Amino acid sequence: MGSGTSTRHHSAFQNAERTFKAAALIQRWYRRYVARLEMRRRCTWSIFQSIEYAGQQDQVKLHDFFSYLMDHFIPSSHNEREFLTRMFTEDRFAQDSEMEKCSDYESIEVPDSYTGPRLSFPLLPDHATALIEAFRLKQQLHARYVLNLLYETKKHLVQLPNINRVSTCYSEEITVCGDLHGQLDDLIFIFYKNGLPSPERSYVFNGDFVDRGKDSVEILMILFAFMLVYPKEFHLNRGNHEDHMVNLRYGFTKEVMNKYKIHGKEILRTLQDVFCWLPLATLIDEKVLILHGGVSDITDLELLDKIERNKIVSTMRCKTRQKSEKQMEEKGKANRKSSAQEPIPWFLPQSRSLPSSPLRLSSYKAHKTNRSSSIPCGGCLDWRELSRQVRSSVELELERCRQQAGLLVTGQKEEASRSAAEADSEAGELQKPTQEEWRQVVDILWSDPMAQEGCKANTIRGGGCYFGPDVTQQLLQKYNLQFLIRSHECKPEGYEFCHNRKVLTIFSASNYYEVGSNRGAYVKLGPALTPHIVQYQANKVTNTLTMRQRISRVEESALRALREKLFAHSSDLLSEFKKHDADKVGLITLSDWAAAVESVLHLGLPWRMLRSQLVNSSADNMLEYKSWLKNLAKEQLSHENIQSSLLETLYRNRSNLETIFRIIDSDHSGFISLDEFRQTWKLLSSHMNIDITDDCICDLARSIDFNKDGHIDINEFLEAFRLVEKSCLEGDTSECPQATNAKDSGCNSPGAC
């Protein structure tokens, strides 16, 4: 009997031992499985962020280049000066007859057939909720109500301080939301889950309401409506995308013009004015600071609270104090003499690739010597400081145009009839932001936290700085704050704590890169100021996918974007591969492949981990790089009947070309007029020291105007670029415009291009 009991105990022990071993094996397998998925997710995330930040760098470099051209071009007439003020400065909307008709929203008639939402002022809560329902049903708000709402919004914003003070004593809790980026579903989901704004439920939206998404207009209308209904409970901060120059590249300008073809220009002009009046930060109970980007080692909240924030119309360009007209002319003559030595712009027909211009080189050197030089157009180099000084007459003309355009505060419009001398006097007295004021605003809108101590240039974005835990701690101690809330960065979980939980990043646009790529989040603060994070997914499809399915879907999208990036640099990659192929056998090691790709793209990605998805496995660890590049091209050429090298160029430059088109299209008509084209060519030919007549420019414009309607649209603009690239590739060196001597070519060279 005892023996039987012992046997049963032994058998039970063995069964338990096997069970524990099986559980341990399953646990080990699951941990490895989850670790592999997490590694894939992180690689995917790195791809998306690297490509996004590379695009921001392109935006900054492109704007820097055009600003540089403007600084070194002296207008020869009033028309040229007026064109430049529209093209490269904040006053991009000249008052033509069409604009004058649209300037008074009360004169805009709403037809009886209009079935969308209607607004009357002062707004009531029902008006705001009606907007949400109408936009959910894909209805569009009439332009009259849009302009009326923007007009009332500006009147309210003008009265607000730079830093809003909010208290939890007057509401149960305060909800802070991050970037929305035109994703209306996320905003509707937040209101559905958290409740509509009310006296008991305050909100702070922390910038970047527009761009990238398709419903930026609708988001603005809802946010502005609730701000007018609940001015003490609903607060908005400015983000780096509340900037008309940034909007040119990232879609908001295009969205407005597509939705409001007749009154779009007036809406954009009014929005430009509204954006620069948005508050810069919000302070809760004097303990929690909310701002869009971050801080730096020079952030001064007292100075930020005092500056005239409406002077910072765009963080892409600093407009500092003015110098004399005589200095401008002297500098302009010197610049004209040295212009022949400047490199030809990469995007013009004379250039087939992106050269290392002095602008990029000097910017790089500045990054190593001065942290603040990394902010957009923020270099403190001598030549750039000098170049700004030549713009005195343009600045004076700009201020006169601003007054004539009706950009003054309400109640001052009757002063527009003053004499020209009085207008000039006031324009000369109106101060522009100092370099220090501008840097303060750029830093809080563009900066990101880092794990290391200190403060350094944010070379990844091309703007603001990276600030470490010590910088955060110094600011908190100086102003007796508990912690910071910022946005500006997409996070996989929608939020992230750093700097010993003293910095909280909140990002509210779920599925930002791809469906399933990230959650959205918002944070709720009660009287104890303890952050309560709420996460969500606004897309229902995401909730039906397993973790593996989500990661696979996002990974596929990221790799597709990365292959496009690789294809766009095929020529540069081929040259780099050949450097590693010393024996000229057409083979390189996979390690050399990874090093070459990084040296060309500069994305900072783990290429060795990614090579299994990008490169077919090789038994001898060697890659036939020419075949790999051909296979890369086949993926992009499958739906394009274009020569591989041409498509490569378009892939690389399309975003920049579209931005250039919108810059030249200074009145946002969707077309480049002959006058806009002529003035732009004068600017560029002056930089390249090419003598070109008006007749030649007209011939060139007519050759690009393929449908002969008198205007150049975006498709004709891109097609002209493609044809020029094709002629350069098919012809020999002597036939390419790059090799043509400007003095000998006369009118033929531009015409051929």
PDB file of C-alpha atoms in Angstrom, residues 121 128 138 202 247 300 431 559 568 575 615 647 649 657 675 681 696 717 745:
ATOM      1  CA  PHE A 121     -22.906  84.942 -34.093  1.00  0.00           C
ATOM      2  CA  ALA A 128     -20.459  73.765 -32.628  1.00  0.00           C
ATOM      3  CA  LYS A 138     -19.006  64.882 -45.238  1.00  0.00           C
ATOM      4  CA  SER A 202     -11.931  72.057 -20.318  1.00  0.00           C
ATOM      5  CA  ASN A 247       1.497  74.486 -45.306  1.00  0.00           C
ATOM      6  CA  ASP A 300      12.816  82.438 -21.277  1.00  0.00           C
ATOM      7  CA  GLN A 431       9.591  96.778 -35.288  1.00  0.00           C
ATOM      8  CA  LEU A 559       9.274  48.950 -46.677  1.00  0.00           C
ATOM      9  CA  ALA A 568      14.955  57.699 -55.999  1.00  0.00           C
ATOM     10  CA  SER A 575      28.301  55.160 -57.758  1.00  0.00           C
ATOM     11  CA  VAL A 615      17.980  42.061 -50.420  1.00  0.00           C
ATOM     12  CA  LEU A 647      11.243  58.227 -62.962  1.00  0.00           C
ATOM     13  CA  THR A 649      14.464  61.912 -60.792  1.00  0.00           C
ATOM     14  CA  LEU A 657       8.850  70.502 -57.336  1.00  0.00           C
ATOM     15  CA  ASP A 675       3.908  87.374 -64.985  1.00  0.00           C
ATOM     16  CA  TRP A 681      12.960  83.449 -64.114  1.00  0.00           C
ATOM     17  CA  CYS A 696      12.837  84.367 -74.376  1.00  0.00           C
ATOM     18  CA  PHE A 717       5.179  72.001 -64.673  1.00  0.00           C
ATOM     19  CA  SER A 745      23.299  80.687 -76.275  1.00  0.00           C
TER      20      SER A 745
END
